[in-house]
XYZ file of C-alpha atoms in Angstrom:
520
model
C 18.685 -39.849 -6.368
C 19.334 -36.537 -3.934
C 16.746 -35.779 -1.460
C 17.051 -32.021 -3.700
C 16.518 -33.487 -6.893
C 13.453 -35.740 -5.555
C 12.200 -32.376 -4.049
C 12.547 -30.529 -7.742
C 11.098 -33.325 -9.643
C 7.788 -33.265 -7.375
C 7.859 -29.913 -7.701
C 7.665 -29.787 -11.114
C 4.950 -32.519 -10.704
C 2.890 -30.231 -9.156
C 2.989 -27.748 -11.084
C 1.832 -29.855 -14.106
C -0.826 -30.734 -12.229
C -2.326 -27.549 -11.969
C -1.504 -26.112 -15.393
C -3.120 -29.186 -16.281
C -6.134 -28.351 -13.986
C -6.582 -24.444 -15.181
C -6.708 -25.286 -18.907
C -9.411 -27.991 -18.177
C -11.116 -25.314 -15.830
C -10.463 -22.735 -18.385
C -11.460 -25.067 -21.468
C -14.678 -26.112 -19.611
C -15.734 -22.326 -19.633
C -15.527 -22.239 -23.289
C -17.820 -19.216 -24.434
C -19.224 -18.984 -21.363
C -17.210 -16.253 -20.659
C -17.757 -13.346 -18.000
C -21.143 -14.740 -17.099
C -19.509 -18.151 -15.272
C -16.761 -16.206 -13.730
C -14.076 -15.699 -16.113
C -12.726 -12.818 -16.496
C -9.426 -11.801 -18.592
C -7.139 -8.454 -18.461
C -6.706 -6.239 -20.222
C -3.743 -5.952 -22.473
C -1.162 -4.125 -20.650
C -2.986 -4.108 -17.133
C 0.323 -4.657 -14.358
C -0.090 -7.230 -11.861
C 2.092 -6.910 -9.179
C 2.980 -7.262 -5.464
C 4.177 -4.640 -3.092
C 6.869 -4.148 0.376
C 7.848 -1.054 2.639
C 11.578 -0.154 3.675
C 10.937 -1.113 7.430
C 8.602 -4.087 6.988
C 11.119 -6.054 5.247
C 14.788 -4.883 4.840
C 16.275 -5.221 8.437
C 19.856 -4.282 8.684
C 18.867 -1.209 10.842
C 22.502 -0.397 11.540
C 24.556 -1.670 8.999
C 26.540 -0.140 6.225
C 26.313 3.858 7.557
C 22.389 3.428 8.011
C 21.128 6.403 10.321
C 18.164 5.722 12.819
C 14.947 6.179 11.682
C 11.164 7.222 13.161
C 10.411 3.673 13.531
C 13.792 1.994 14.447
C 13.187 4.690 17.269
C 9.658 3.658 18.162
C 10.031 0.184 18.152
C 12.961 0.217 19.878
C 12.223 2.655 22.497
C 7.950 2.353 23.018
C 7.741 -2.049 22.307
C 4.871 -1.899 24.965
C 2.866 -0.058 21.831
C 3.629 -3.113 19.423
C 1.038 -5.602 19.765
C 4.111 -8.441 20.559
C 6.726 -6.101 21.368
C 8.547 -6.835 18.444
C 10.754 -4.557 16.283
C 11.670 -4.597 12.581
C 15.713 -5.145 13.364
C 15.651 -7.948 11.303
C 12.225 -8.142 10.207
C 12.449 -10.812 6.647
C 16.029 -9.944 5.815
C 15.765 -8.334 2.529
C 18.871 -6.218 2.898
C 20.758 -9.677 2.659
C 18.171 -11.720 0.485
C 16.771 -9.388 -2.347
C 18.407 -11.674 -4.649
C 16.222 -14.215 -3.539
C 12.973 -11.927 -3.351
C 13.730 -11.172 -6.958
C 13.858 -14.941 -8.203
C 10.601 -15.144 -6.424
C 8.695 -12.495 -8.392
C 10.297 -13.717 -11.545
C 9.062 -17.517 -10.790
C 5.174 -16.025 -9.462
C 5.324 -14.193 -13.075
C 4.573 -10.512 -11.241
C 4.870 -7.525 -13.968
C 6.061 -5.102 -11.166
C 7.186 -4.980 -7.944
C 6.634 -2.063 -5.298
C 9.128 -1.084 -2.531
C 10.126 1.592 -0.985
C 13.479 3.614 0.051
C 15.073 4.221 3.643
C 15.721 7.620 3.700
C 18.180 6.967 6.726
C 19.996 4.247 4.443
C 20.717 6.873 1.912
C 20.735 10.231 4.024
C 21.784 8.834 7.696
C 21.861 11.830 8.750
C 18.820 13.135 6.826
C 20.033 15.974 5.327
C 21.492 15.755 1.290
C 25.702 15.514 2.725
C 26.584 13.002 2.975
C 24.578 10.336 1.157
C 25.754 6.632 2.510
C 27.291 5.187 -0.895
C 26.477 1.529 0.819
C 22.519 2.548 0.285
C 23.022 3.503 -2.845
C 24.127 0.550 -3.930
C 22.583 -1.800 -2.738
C 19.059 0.034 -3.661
C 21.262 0.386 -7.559
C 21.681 -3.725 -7.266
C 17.887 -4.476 -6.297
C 16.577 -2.460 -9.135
C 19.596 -4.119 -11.336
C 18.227 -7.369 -10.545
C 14.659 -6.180 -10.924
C 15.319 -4.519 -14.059
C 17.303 -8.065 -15.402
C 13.893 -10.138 -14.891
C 12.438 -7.768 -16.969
C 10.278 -6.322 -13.993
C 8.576 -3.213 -13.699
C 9.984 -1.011 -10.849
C 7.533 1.060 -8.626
C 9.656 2.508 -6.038
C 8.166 4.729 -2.815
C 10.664 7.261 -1.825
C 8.995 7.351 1.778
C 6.729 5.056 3.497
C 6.795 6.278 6.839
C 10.491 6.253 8.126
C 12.038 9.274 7.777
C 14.980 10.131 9.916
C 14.817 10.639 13.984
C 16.641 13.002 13.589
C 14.435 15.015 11.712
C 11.242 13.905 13.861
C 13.272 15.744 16.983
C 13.184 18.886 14.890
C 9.235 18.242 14.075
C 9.170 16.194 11.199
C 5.908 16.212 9.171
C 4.409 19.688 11.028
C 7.870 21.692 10.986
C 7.300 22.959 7.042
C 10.962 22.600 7.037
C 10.540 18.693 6.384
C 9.124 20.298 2.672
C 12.706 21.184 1.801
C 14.487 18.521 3.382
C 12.556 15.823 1.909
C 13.052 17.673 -1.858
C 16.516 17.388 -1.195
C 16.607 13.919 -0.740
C 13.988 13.258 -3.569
C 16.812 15.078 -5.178
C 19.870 12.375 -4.376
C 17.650 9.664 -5.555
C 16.572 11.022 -8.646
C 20.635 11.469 -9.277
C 21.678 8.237 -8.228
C 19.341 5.517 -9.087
C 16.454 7.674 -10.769
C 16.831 6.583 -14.268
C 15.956 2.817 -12.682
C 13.002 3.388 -11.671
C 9.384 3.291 -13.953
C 6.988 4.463 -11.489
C 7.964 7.229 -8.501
C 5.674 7.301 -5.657
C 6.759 10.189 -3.611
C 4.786 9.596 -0.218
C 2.598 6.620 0.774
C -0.515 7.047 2.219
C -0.273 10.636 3.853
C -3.679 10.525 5.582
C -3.148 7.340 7.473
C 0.591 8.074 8.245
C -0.664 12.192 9.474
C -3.405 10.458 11.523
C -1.765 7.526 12.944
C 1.293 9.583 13.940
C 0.212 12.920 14.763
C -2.835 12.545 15.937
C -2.630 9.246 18.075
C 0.059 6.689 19.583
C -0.682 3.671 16.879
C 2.365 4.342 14.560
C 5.888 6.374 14.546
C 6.582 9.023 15.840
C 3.390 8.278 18.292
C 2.768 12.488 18.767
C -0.845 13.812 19.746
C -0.804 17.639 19.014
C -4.063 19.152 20.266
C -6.273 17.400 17.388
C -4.301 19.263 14.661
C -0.531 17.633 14.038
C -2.564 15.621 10.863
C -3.592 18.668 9.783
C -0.439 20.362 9.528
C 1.173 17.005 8.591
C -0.776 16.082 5.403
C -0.547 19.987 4.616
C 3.395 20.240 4.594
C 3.408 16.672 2.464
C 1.138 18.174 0.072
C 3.681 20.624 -0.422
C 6.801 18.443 -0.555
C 5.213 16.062 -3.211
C 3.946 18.957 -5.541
C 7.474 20.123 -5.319
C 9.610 16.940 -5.816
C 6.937 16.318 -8.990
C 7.675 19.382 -10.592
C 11.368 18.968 -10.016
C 11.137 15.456 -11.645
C 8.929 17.104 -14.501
C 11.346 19.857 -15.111
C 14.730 18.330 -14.612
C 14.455 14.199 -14.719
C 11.221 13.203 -16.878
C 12.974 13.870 -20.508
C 15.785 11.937 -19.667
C 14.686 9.172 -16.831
C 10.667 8.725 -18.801
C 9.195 7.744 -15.774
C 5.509 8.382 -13.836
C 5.548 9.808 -10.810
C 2.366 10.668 -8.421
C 1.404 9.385 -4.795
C -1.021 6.810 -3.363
C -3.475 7.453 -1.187
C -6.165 4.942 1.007
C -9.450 5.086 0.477
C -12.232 3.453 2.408
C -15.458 1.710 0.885
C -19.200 2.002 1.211
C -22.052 0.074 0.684
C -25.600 0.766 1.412
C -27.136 0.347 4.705
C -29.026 1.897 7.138
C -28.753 5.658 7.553
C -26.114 5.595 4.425
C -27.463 8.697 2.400
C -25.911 10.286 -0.488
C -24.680 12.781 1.747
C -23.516 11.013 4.038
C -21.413 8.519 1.513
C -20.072 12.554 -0.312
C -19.061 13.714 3.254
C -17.040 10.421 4.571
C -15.633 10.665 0.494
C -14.607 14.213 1.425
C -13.350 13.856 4.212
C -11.000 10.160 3.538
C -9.864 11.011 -0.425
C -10.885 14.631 -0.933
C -8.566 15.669 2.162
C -5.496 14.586 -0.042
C -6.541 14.266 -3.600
C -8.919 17.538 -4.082
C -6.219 19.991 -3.803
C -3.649 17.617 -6.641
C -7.671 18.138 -8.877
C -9.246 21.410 -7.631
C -6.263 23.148 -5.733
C -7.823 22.929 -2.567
C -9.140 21.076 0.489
C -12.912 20.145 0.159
C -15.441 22.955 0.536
C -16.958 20.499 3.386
C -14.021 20.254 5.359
C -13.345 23.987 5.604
C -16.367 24.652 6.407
C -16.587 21.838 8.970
C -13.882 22.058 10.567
C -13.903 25.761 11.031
C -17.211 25.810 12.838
C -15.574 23.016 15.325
C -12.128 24.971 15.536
C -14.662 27.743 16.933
C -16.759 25.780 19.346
C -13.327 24.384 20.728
C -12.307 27.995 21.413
C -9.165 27.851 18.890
C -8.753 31.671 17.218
C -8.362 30.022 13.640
C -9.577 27.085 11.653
C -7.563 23.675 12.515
C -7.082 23.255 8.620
C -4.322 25.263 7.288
C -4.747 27.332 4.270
C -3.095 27.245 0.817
C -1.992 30.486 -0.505
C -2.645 31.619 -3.658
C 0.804 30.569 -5.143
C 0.809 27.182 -3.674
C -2.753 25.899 -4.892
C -0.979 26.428 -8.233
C 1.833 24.504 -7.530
C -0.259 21.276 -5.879
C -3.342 21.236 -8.296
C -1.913 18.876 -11.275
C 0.925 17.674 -9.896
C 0.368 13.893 -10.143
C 0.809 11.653 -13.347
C -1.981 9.129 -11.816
C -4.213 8.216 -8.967
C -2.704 5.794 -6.626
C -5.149 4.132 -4.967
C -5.086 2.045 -1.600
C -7.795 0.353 -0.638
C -8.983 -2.547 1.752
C -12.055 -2.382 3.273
C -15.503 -0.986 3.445
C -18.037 0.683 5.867
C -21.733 1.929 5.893
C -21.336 5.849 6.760
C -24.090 6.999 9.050
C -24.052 10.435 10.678
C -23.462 10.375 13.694
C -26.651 10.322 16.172
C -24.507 12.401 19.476
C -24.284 15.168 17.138
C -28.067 15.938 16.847
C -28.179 15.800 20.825
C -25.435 18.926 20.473
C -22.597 16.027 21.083
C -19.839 17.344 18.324
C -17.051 14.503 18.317
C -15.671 14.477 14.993
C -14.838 16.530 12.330
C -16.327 14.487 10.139
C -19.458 13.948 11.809
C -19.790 10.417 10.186
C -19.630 6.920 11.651
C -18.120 3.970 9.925
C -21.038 0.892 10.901
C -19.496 -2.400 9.949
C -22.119 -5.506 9.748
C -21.575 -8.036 12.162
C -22.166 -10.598 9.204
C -18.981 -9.462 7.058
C -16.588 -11.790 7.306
C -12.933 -10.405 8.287
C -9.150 -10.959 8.355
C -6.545 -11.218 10.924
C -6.957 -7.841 11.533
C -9.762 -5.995 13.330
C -10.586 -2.932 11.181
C -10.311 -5.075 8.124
C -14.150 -6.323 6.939
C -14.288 -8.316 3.440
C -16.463 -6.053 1.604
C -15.604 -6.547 -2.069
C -18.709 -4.418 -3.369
C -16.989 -1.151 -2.003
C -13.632 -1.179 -4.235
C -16.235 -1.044 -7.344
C -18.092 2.048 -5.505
C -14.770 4.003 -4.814
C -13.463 3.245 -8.591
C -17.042 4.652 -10.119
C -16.568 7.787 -7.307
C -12.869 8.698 -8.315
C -14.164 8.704 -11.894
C -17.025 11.177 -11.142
C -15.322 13.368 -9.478
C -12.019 13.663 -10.688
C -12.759 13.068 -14.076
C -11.727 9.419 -15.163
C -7.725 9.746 -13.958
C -5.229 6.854 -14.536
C -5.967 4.598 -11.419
C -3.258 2.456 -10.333
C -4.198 0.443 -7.265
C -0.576 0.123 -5.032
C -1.924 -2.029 -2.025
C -4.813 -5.013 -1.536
C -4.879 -7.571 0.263
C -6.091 -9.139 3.497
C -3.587 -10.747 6.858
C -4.615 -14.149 8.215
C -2.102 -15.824 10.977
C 0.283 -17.354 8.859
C -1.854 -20.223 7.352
C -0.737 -21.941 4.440
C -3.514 -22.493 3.097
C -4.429 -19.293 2.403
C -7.624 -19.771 1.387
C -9.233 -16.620 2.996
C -7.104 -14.879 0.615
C -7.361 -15.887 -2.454
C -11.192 -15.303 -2.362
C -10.421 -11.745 -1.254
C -8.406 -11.079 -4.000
C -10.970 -12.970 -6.072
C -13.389 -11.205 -5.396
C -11.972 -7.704 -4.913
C -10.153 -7.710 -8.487
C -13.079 -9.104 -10.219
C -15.150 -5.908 -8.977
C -11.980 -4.041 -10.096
C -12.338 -5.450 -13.547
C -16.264 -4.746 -14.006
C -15.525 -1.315 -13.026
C -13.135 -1.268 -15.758
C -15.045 -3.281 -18.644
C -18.632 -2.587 -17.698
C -18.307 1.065 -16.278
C -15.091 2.485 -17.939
C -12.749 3.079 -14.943
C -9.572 3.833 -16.128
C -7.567 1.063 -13.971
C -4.096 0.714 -14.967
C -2.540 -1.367 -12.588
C -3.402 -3.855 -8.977
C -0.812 -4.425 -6.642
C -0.896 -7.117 -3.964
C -0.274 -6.406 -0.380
C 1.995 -7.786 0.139
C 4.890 -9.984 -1.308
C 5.812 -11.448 1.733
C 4.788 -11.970 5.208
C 6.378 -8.885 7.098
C 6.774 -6.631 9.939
C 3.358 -5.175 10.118
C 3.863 -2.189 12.264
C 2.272 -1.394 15.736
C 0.847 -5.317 14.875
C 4.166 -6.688 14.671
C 4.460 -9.988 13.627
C 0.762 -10.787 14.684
C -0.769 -10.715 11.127
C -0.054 -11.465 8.049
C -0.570 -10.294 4.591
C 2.341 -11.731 2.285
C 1.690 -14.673 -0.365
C 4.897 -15.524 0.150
C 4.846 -17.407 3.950
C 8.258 -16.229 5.850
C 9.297 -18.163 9.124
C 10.567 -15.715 11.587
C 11.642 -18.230 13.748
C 14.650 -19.177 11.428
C 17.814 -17.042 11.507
C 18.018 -17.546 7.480
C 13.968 -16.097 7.200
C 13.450 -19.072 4.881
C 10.506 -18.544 2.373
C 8.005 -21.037 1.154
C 5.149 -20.944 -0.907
C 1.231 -20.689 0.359
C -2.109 -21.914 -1.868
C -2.076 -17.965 -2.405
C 1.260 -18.511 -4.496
C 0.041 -21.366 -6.734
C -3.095 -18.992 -7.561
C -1.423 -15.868 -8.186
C 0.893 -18.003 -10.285
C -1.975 -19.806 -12.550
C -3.838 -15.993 -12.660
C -0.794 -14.643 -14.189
C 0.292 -17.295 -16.278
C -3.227 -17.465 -17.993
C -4.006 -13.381 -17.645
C -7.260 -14.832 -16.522
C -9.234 -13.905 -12.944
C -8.863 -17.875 -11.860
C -11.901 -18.961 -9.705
C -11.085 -18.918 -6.243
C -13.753 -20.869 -5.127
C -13.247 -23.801 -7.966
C -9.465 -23.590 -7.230
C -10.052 -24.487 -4.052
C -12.535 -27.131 -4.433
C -10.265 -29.365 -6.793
C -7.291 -28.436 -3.640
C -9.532 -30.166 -1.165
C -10.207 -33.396 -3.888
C -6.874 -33.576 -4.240
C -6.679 -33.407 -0.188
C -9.633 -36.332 -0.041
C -6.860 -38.007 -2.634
C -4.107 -37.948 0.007
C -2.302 -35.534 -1.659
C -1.831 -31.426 -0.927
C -0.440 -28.130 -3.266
C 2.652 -29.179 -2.582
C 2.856 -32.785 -4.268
C-alpha cells in the first residue's frame, strides 16, 4: 500500500470519526435545543471565509503588475514591520488559487471574500492600459470559484492602491475619486458579471487613520491631525460614485450587491460607560462612515466636536470637511447593505484630562479594556463576545434594521494547530450573532471568517495569525494543512448547526488521553 493512499484512508478515518461524534453530540441534544447550546441557521444565512490582495497573492512583479502602496512600504520602511518582513511572496495565491479553491470547496464555505490589486490590473493606475495577465487570472479564480458553486464577494480595494498614485496624494488628493471610478469601471467590464457581492472599499476608517494619520500601515503619512479626515471624505465620494455607476449601467445585466464594509468596535458596561458615552464612541467609530450612506452627513457630534478643537488648535476652519449640497445626495443611499467588521470590544469612558482643560482627542472617549479579558496574538484584540450582540442591536436602532453582512471575524494566535483559542471565539461570537438575529430581529445576512488562511498580516508581518487554514512560510511551495479550527468549521457547516466549541474540544483531548489526535 502507498504511503499516499495510507495517508487518504486515515484521513477518511478521521473524518468518520467526527461525523460520527457530531450526530451523537447533536442527537444527545434532542429537544433541548437553544437552551443547551445549539443553535441552527437560518435558511440562506452565508458562511464564509475571507483574504486581501497583498496578504496572500505574492507575485509583486510578475505578469505587468505595477508597484503598489504597500509593495512600497514594505519594501522601502521593513524597520516599521514588526519582523521586517514583506508580502513578496506572502502564501502564494497568484500560483496556488487552484488549490485555495479545492480548500473552500472541501471546508463546505458558501462564499469566499478577496480582494483585487489595482496595480495587477491598472499598473500604472490609471484606466490605459489594463494588464490583460490580471485580468485573467482574477477571470480564472472567480471561474474556479464560480465551478464549486461558491459565492463570490470580491473587494475592489483593500488598501493597495498604486504608488504611483500615493506620490500624487492618494486618498486626500480628491483626484483619487475619479481615478478609482475609472478603475471600478475596467472591472465591472471585464470580470463584473462574476462577481455576487461588490465591496468597493474595505474598512475606510482604519485604512484613513492608520495611513494618514500615523506610521502603522501604507503609505505611513501624518498630515497635521487631518489626512483621515480628508481621506475617508474623498472615499465617501468615490464609493457613492462607483455604486451609482454599477446601479445605472451594470446591476440589470451583472444582478449583483454592491456596498462597503466598515469596522466597528464593541462595548460592554463598565465603569464610567454611560449612554452617552457608548452614542459618542458609536459616533465617532461607525457614524463617521456610515451616517452620511443613512442621513447624508457626518454625525451632528463630530461637527460639532471637532470644530470647537479645530478652533482651540488655532486652524481657520473645522478639520472635518463639508459635503455640499449636491454630494449628500449622491452618498446618502448608496449602499445595498451594511458590511460590518468587527473584532473586539471596549468600555468607553470619557476621558478624565479633559475635565482638567486637557483636550487630546476628538473624540474625547477612552477605550478601558479589563485586565481579565482574555486576548489573541494580537495586542488590541480582547475576546469580548457580548459586544458584537450590542453593535448588531445599535446598527438596527439607528439605521433602521439594514441588511447586515458581517465581512471579517476572527482572532490570530501564533500558528498553533490546535487552534483551540479560536474556535471558542468564533463560538462564542457567532452564537451572540445568532441571538441578535432570532431573539432581537437583526437583520444578519451573512458571517465571514477572518481569515482563510494564515497570511501576511501587515505592519505585524508574519507574527500573528488569523487563518484556519495553517500555511508554513518556511517552505518554498507554502504548503497548507489543516488546524482543529478546520475540522470545526467543517462539522458547523456540514450540520448548519453552531457546534459546541467547548464539547468539541473536550472529546479532542479524550481522544488525545486515547493516544490519538484530529488528525488520525
Amino acid at each position: 500500500m502507498t504511503r499516499s493512499l495510507k495517508g487518504e484512508i486515515f484521513r477518511n478515518m478521521a473524518r468518520c470519526f467526527w461525523i460520527i461524534t457530531f450526530i451523537s453530540l447533536i442527537c444527545t441534544k434532542g429537544s433541548e435545543g437553544q437552551a443547551s447550546g445549539l443553535q441552527r441557521f437560518p435558511d440562506g444565512f452565508l458562511l464564509g471565509a475571507a483574504s486581501a490582495s497583498y496578504q496572500v497573492e505574492g507575485a509583486w512583479n510578475v505578469s505587468g503588475k505595477g508597484v503598489s502602496t504597500w509593495d512600497h512600504f514594505a519594501h522601502t520602511m521593513p524597520e516599521r514591520i514588526a519582523d521586517g518582513s514583506n508580502g513578496d511572496i506572502a502564501c502564494d495565491s497568484y500560483n496556488k488559487y487552484k488549490e485555495d479553491v479545492q480548500w473552500i470547496k472541501s471546508i463546505g464555505l458558501d462564499h469566499y471574500r478577496f480582494s483585487l490589486s489595482w496595480t495587477r490590473i491598472l499598473p500604472n493606475g490609471f484606466n490605459t492600459p489594463v494588464n490583460q495577465d490580471g485580468i485573467r487570472y482574477y477571470k480564472s479564480l472567480l471561474e474556479e470559484l464560480k465551478a464549486a458553486n461558491i459565492t463570490t464577494v470580491v473587494s475592489l480595494y483593500h488598501w493597495d492602491h498604486p504608488q504611483i498614485l500615493e506620490e500624487m496624494g492618494g486618498w486626500t488628493n480628491e483626484l483619487m475619486v475619479r481615478w478609482f471610478v475609472d478603475y471600478a469601471k475596467v472591472v465591472f467590464d471585464n470580470i463584473g458579471h462574476l462577481i455576487d457581492i461588490v465591496i468597493t472599499i474595505n474598512e475606510p476608517k482604519l485604512l484613513c487613520q492608520q495611513a494618514y494619520n500615523s506610521t502603522w500601515k501604507a503609505p505611513g503619512k501624518v498630515f497635521n491631525d487631518m489626512g483621515h479626515f480628508f481621506c475617508v471624505h474623498n472615499i465617501l465620494k468615490a464609493h457613492a460614485k462607483t455604486w451609482h455607476m454599477y446601479d445605472q449601467e451594470y446591476r440589470a445585466t451583472q444582478n449583483g450587491m454592491i456596498g462597503f464594509t466598515t469596522p466597528v468596535r464593541g462595548w460592554v458596561q463598565g465603569e464610567g460607560v454611560t449612554e452617552e458615552t457608548i452614542e459618542r464612541a458609536f459616533q465617532f467609530d461607525c457614524g463617521w462612515i456610515m451616517s452620511p450612506i443613512y442621513t447624508g452627513d457626518y454625525p451632528e457630534v463630530m461637527k460639532t466636536r471637532i470644530a470647537e478643537r479645530s478652533a482651540l488648535q488655532n486652524y481657520p476652519f473645522s478639520r472635518l470637511p463639508e459635503f455640499t449640497d449636491e454630494w449628500k445626495k449622491i452618498i446618502k443611499g448608496a449602499t445595498d447593505f451594511f458590511g460590518l467588521n468587527h473584532y473586539t470590544s471596549s468600555m468607553p469612558t470619557f476621558d478624565p484630562a479633559e475635565a482638567l482643560g486637557t483636550f487630546a482627542s476628538d473624540t474625547n472617549i477612552i477605550g478601558i479594556a479589563d485586565p481579565s479579558w482574555p486576548s489573541g496574538a494580537s495586542g488590541w484584540l480582547h475576546i469580548v463576545p457580548e459586544g458584537i450582540g450590542n453593535v448588531l442591536r445599535k446598527i438596527k436602532d439607528t439605521y433602521g434594521n439594514p441588511p447586515v453582512y458581517m465581512f471579517e471575524n476572527g482572532v490570530s494566535d501564533k500558528g498553533e494547530i490546535e487552534d483551540y483559542v479560536r474556535i471558542n471565539y468564533y463560538h462564542d461570537y457567532i452564537s451572540e450573532i445568532l441571538t441578535a438575529i432570532v431573539r432581537d430581529g437583526c437583520d444578519v445576512k451573512a458571517y465571514t471568517a477572518w481569515t482563510l488562511l494564515d497570511n501576511y498580516e501587515w505592519e505585524a508581518g508574519y507574527t500573528e495569525r488569523f487563518g484556519i487554514l495553517k500555511v508554513d512560510f518556511d517552505s518554498p511551495n507554502r504548503t497548507r494543512s489543516e488546524k482543529l479550527s478546520t475540522h470545526w468549521w467543517r462539522e458547523v457547516l456540514r450540520t448548519r448547526t453552531l457546534i459546541d466549541a467547548r464539547e468539541f474540544t473536550s472529546h479532542l483531548r479524550q481522544r488525545r488521553r486515547e493516544g490519538s489526535t484530529f488528525e488520525n
